[in-house]
Amino acid sequence: MIRTAIVGTGGIADICHVPALRAQAHRAQIVAAVDVDAPRADAFAAEHGIPEVYTDLGTMLDEQRPDLVHLCTPPFLHADQAVACLEAGAWVWCEKPVALSLAELDRIRAAEGSAHAGAVFQHRYGTGARYLRDRIAAGTWGRPLVAQCVTAWYRDDAYYDVPWRGTWESEGGGPTLGHGIHQMDLMLAVLGAWSEVRAMTGRLERDVQTEDVSTALVRFESGALATVVNSVLSPREESYLRFDLTEATVELRHLYGYSNADWTFTARSPAVTWDPPGDVPSSHTAQLADFLDLYEAGIRPDLGRQTMELVTALYKAAITGLPVRRGETDAADPFYGSLHGGLPGVFR
């Protein structure tokens, strides 16, 4: 039995992580919950039948020695907490964004020994995405040519009243990092390695330090070209992905998760069909099953570095006004250590 702890007992832990763990109750057991807000942690543990409650991560790690920790805390805490868990011998499954910079992400990787860390990117794990990746890899519908990746969400002023939101120091970035990262990750999972980014960002409506909208052009190593939009200013909310291949167009319209019904397939020939096996929705439940398989096999999971490098490149391209190529943002680059590149007032 995999002894599991949940750190951070807010909405994402309650709505997504507990149900995912309950679905794996035959091999995972929740042994502890941790939150600096003691009453909230107590209520969470009572609701879900979790035996031990802590307000300090280090104490929990010392006393419980969990096999796996689910990190559901604000982004600015992730790197330190992930490293502490890894050094204590616990695997980590971390909510997005895993880190506020490439430097933090690499620090987490460097702390791995026998225990490993992985990122929550649940949209990769629905049946439709798996099927699309397999068909593209097999060349069934020709080669990818054009893509669109849109995260058009709405977050009002009250959303940013939470102290850690909207700041470079605690949230790390705006919708490019905190919201659109899921759709961009799925785009990368489908199309593979990117090679070049050009971008623009702006602070148009919200009273925040970071951007509230970004746009980008992305070139992939395959030659495919994509447009990317990340917004928290869109009253009609939608998550949209479109892939135009030589023989078909595949589209996905959803908001926070999809099933097969959310995909549309248009082929140039009636002989070209869309026929995914089964219908597993994208969800934490779907990804956790795979993550526990990796845990049991001792295989390092993906921490999402390619996605974080794309996010970093988008900010760098927008701030500098120059194209950014994959691999150029190394440890000597100011954008390696922070997404604003040392220019936190850049959008004002």
mmCIF file with all atom_site columns, N, CA, C and O in Angstrom, residues 305-323:
data_model
loop_
_atom_site.group_PDB
_atom_site.id
_atom_site.type_symbol
_atom_site.label_atom_id
_atom_site.label_alt_id
_atom_site.label_comp_id
_atom_site.label_asym_id
_atom_site.label_entity_id
_atom_site.label_seq_id
_atom_site.pdbx_PDB_ins_code
_atom_site.Cartn_x
_atom_site.Cartn_y
_atom_site.Cartn_z
_atom_site.occupancy
_atom_site.B_iso_or_equiv
_atom_site.pdbx_formal_charge
_atom_site.auth_seq_id
_atom_site.auth_comp_id
_atom_site.auth_asym_id
_atom_site.auth_atom_id
_atom_site.pdbx_PDB_model_num
ATOM 1  N N  . ARG A 1 305 ? 9.365  19.945 -17.937 1.00 0.00 ? 305 ARG A N  1
ATOM 2  C CA . ARG A 1 305 ? 10.372 20.953 -18.239 1.00 0.00 ? 305 ARG A CA 1
ATOM 3  C C  . ARG A 1 305 ? 10.171 21.585 -19.610 1.00 0.00 ? 305 ARG A C  1
ATOM 4  O O  . ARG A 1 305 ? 10.364 22.796 -19.789 1.00 0.00 ? 305 ARG A O  1
ATOM 5  N N  . GLN A 1 306 ? 9.800  20.792 -20.622 1.00 0.00 ? 306 GLN A N  1
ATOM 6  C CA . GLN A 1 306 ? 9.600  21.373 -21.951 1.00 0.00 ? 306 GLN A CA 1
ATOM 7  C C  . GLN A 1 306 ? 8.503  22.437 -21.911 1.00 0.00 ? 306 GLN A C  1
ATOM 8  O O  . GLN A 1 306 ? 8.623  23.498 -22.533 1.00 0.00 ? 306 GLN A O  1
ATOM 9  N N  . THR A 1 307 ? 7.452  22.173 -21.161 1.00 0.00 ? 307 THR A N  1
ATOM 10 C CA . THR A 1 307 ? 6.362  23.142 -21.043 1.00 0.00 ? 307 THR A CA 1
ATOM 11 C C  . THR A 1 307 ? 6.832  24.394 -20.311 1.00 0.00 ? 307 THR A C  1
ATOM 12 O O  . THR A 1 307 ? 6.532  25.523 -20.715 1.00 0.00 ? 307 THR A O  1
ATOM 13 N N  . MET A 1 308 ? 7.592  24.215 -19.227 1.00 0.00 ? 308 MET A N  1
ATOM 14 C CA . MET A 1 308 ? 8.098  25.370 -18.487 1.00 0.00 ? 308 MET A CA 1
ATOM 15 C C  . MET A 1 308 ? 9.081  26.169 -19.331 1.00 0.00 ? 308 MET A C  1
ATOM 16 O O  . MET A 1 308 ? 9.129  27.406 -19.235 1.00 0.00 ? 308 MET A O  1
ATOM 17 N N  . GLU A 1 309 ? 9.839  25.500 -20.169 1.00 0.00 ? 309 GLU A N  1
ATOM 18 C CA . GLU A 1 309 ? 10.761 26.227 -21.041 1.00 0.00 ? 309 GLU A CA 1
ATOM 19 C C  . GLU A 1 309 ? 9.995  27.045 -22.070 1.00 0.00 ? 309 GLU A C  1
ATOM 20 O O  . GLU A 1 309 ? 10.397 28.165 -22.413 1.00 0.00 ? 309 GLU A O  1
ATOM 21 N N  . LEU A 1 310 ? 8.862  26.506 -22.561 1.00 0.00 ? 310 LEU A N  1
ATOM 22 C CA . LEU A 1 310 ? 8.034  27.276 -23.481 1.00 0.00 ? 310 LEU A CA 1
ATOM 23 C C  . LEU A 1 310 ? 7.439  28.492 -22.792 1.00 0.00 ? 310 LEU A C  1
ATOM 24 O O  . LEU A 1 310 ? 7.444  29.606 -23.344 1.00 0.00 ? 310 LEU A O  1
ATOM 25 N N  . VAL A 1 311 ? 6.921  28.318 -21.578 1.00 0.00 ? 311 VAL A N  1
ATOM 26 C CA . VAL A 1 311 ? 6.376  29.436 -20.811 1.00 0.00 ? 311 VAL A CA 1
ATOM 27 C C  . VAL A 1 311 ? 7.443  30.511 -20.603 1.00 0.00 ? 311 VAL A C  1
ATOM 28 O O  . VAL A 1 311 ? 7.201  31.705 -20.803 1.00 0.00 ? 311 VAL A O  1
ATOM 29 N N  . THR A 1 312 ? 8.643  30.090 -20.218 1.00 0.00 ? 312 THR A N  1
ATOM 30 C CA . THR A 1 312 ? 9.748  31.028 -20.004 1.00 0.00 ? 312 THR A CA 1
ATOM 31 C C  . THR A 1 312 ? 10.081 31.769 -21.292 1.00 0.00 ? 312 THR A C  1
ATOM 32 O O  . THR A 1 312 ? 10.286 33.000 -21.285 1.00 0.00 ? 312 THR A O  1
ATOM 33 N N  . ALA A 1 313 ? 10.136 31.043 -22.391 1.00 0.00 ? 313 ALA A N  1
ATOM 34 C CA . ALA A 1 313 ? 10.452 31.657 -23.678 1.00 0.00 ? 313 ALA A CA 1
ATOM 35 C C  . ALA A 1 313 ? 9.394  32.667 -24.086 1.00 0.00 ? 313 ALA A C  1
ATOM 36 O O  . ALA A 1 313 ? 9.710  33.713 -24.675 1.00 0.00 ? 313 ALA A O  1
ATOM 37 N N  . LEU A 1 314 ? 8.127  32.379 -23.765 1.00 0.00 ? 314 LEU A N  1
ATOM 38 C CA . LEU A 1 314 ? 7.054  33.308 -24.117 1.00 0.00 ? 314 LEU A CA 1
ATOM 39 C C  . LEU A 1 314 ? 7.240  34.628 -23.369 1.00 0.00 ? 314 LEU A C  1
ATOM 40 O O  . LEU A 1 314 ? 7.162  35.709 -23.972 1.00 0.00 ? 314 LEU A O  1
ATOM 41 N N  . TYR A 1 315 ? 7.501  34.556 -22.076 1.00 0.00 ? 315 TYR A N  1
ATOM 42 C CA . TYR A 1 315 ? 7.740  35.794 -21.325 1.00 0.00 ? 315 TYR A CA 1
ATOM 43 C C  . TYR A 1 315 ? 8.986  36.514 -21.845 1.00 0.00 ? 315 TYR A C  1
ATOM 44 O O  . TYR A 1 315 ? 8.979  37.743 -22.035 1.00 0.00 ? 315 TYR A O  1
ATOM 45 N N  . LYS A 1 316 ? 10.029 35.771 -22.082 1.00 0.00 ? 316 LYS A N  1
ATOM 46 C CA . LYS A 1 316 ? 11.279 36.388 -22.536 1.00 0.00 ? 316 LYS A CA 1
ATOM 47 C C  . LYS A 1 316 ? 11.089 37.064 -23.889 1.00 0.00 ? 316 LYS A C  1
ATOM 48 O O  . LYS A 1 316 ? 11.559 38.198 -24.106 1.00 0.00 ? 316 LYS A O  1
ATOM 49 N N  . ALA A 1 317 ? 10.393 36.406 -24.803 1.00 0.00 ? 317 ALA A N  1
ATOM 50 C CA . ALA A 1 317 ? 10.156 36.984 -26.125 1.00 0.00 ? 317 ALA A CA 1
ATOM 51 C C  . ALA A 1 317 ? 9.303  38.237 -26.029 1.00 0.00 ? 317 ALA A C  1
ATOM 52 O O  . ALA A 1 317 ? 9.543  39.232 -26.730 1.00 0.00 ? 317 ALA A O  1
ATOM 53 N N  . ALA A 1 318 ? 8.286  38.209 -25.167 1.00 0.00 ? 318 ALA A N  1
ATOM 54 C CA . ALA A 1 318 ? 7.417  39.374 -25.022 1.00 0.00 ? 318 ALA A CA 1
ATOM 55 C C  . ALA A 1 318 ? 8.155  40.557 -24.416 1.00 0.00 ? 318 ALA A C  1
ATOM 56 O O  . ALA A 1 318 ? 7.997  41.700 -24.847 1.00 0.00 ? 318 ALA A O  1
ATOM 57 N N  . ILE A 1 319 ? 8.976  40.294 -23.407 1.00 0.00 ? 319 ILE A N  1
ATOM 58 C CA . ILE A 1 319 ? 9.659  41.368 -22.698 1.00 0.00 ? 319 ILE A CA 1
ATOM 59 C C  . ILE A 1 319 ? 10.808 41.953 -23.517 1.00 0.00 ? 319 ILE A C  1
ATOM 60 O O  . ILE A 1 319 ? 11.022 43.171 -23.538 1.00 0.00 ? 319 ILE A O  1
ATOM 61 N N  . THR A 1 320 ? 11.541 41.102 -24.215 1.00 0.00 ? 320 THR A N  1
ATOM 62 C CA . THR A 1 320 ? 12.687 41.584 -25.001 1.00 0.00 ? 320 THR A CA 1
ATOM 63 C C  . THR A 1 320 ? 12.305 42.021 -26.413 1.00 0.00 ? 320 THR A C  1
ATOM 64 O O  . THR A 1 320 ? 13.048 42.759 -27.050 1.00 0.00 ? 320 THR A O  1
ATOM 65 N N  . GLY A 1 321 ? 11.145 41.545 -26.901 1.00 0.00 ? 321 GLY A N  1
ATOM 66 C CA . GLY A 1 321 ? 10.753 41.831 -28.274 1.00 0.00 ? 321 GLY A CA 1
ATOM 67 C C  . GLY A 1 321 ? 11.520 41.027 -29.305 1.00 0.00 ? 321 GLY A C  1
ATOM 68 O O  . GLY A 1 321 ? 11.468 41.334 -30.500 1.00 0.00 ? 321 GLY A O  1
ATOM 69 N N  . LEU A 1 322 ? 12.205 39.999 -28.872 1.00 0.00 ? 322 LEU A N  1
ATOM 70 C CA . LEU A 1 322 ? 13.037 39.189 -29.761 1.00 0.00 ? 322 LEU A CA 1
ATOM 71 C C  . LEU A 1 322 ? 12.552 37.743 -29.800 1.00 0.00 ? 322 LEU A C  1
ATOM 72 O O  . LEU A 1 322 ? 11.980 37.251 -28.817 1.00 0.00 ? 322 LEU A O  1
ATOM 73 N N  . PRO A 1 323 ? 12.765 37.041 -30.902 1.00 0.00 ? 323 PRO A N  1
ATOM 74 C CA . PRO A 1 323 ? 12.435 35.612 -30.915 1.00 0.00 ? 323 PRO A CA 1
ATOM 75 C C  . PRO A 1 323 ? 13.325 34.850 -29.948 1.00 0.00 ? 323 PRO A C  1
ATOM 76 O O  . PRO A 1 323 ? 14.488 35.222 -29.735 1.00 0.00 ? 323 PRO A O  1
#
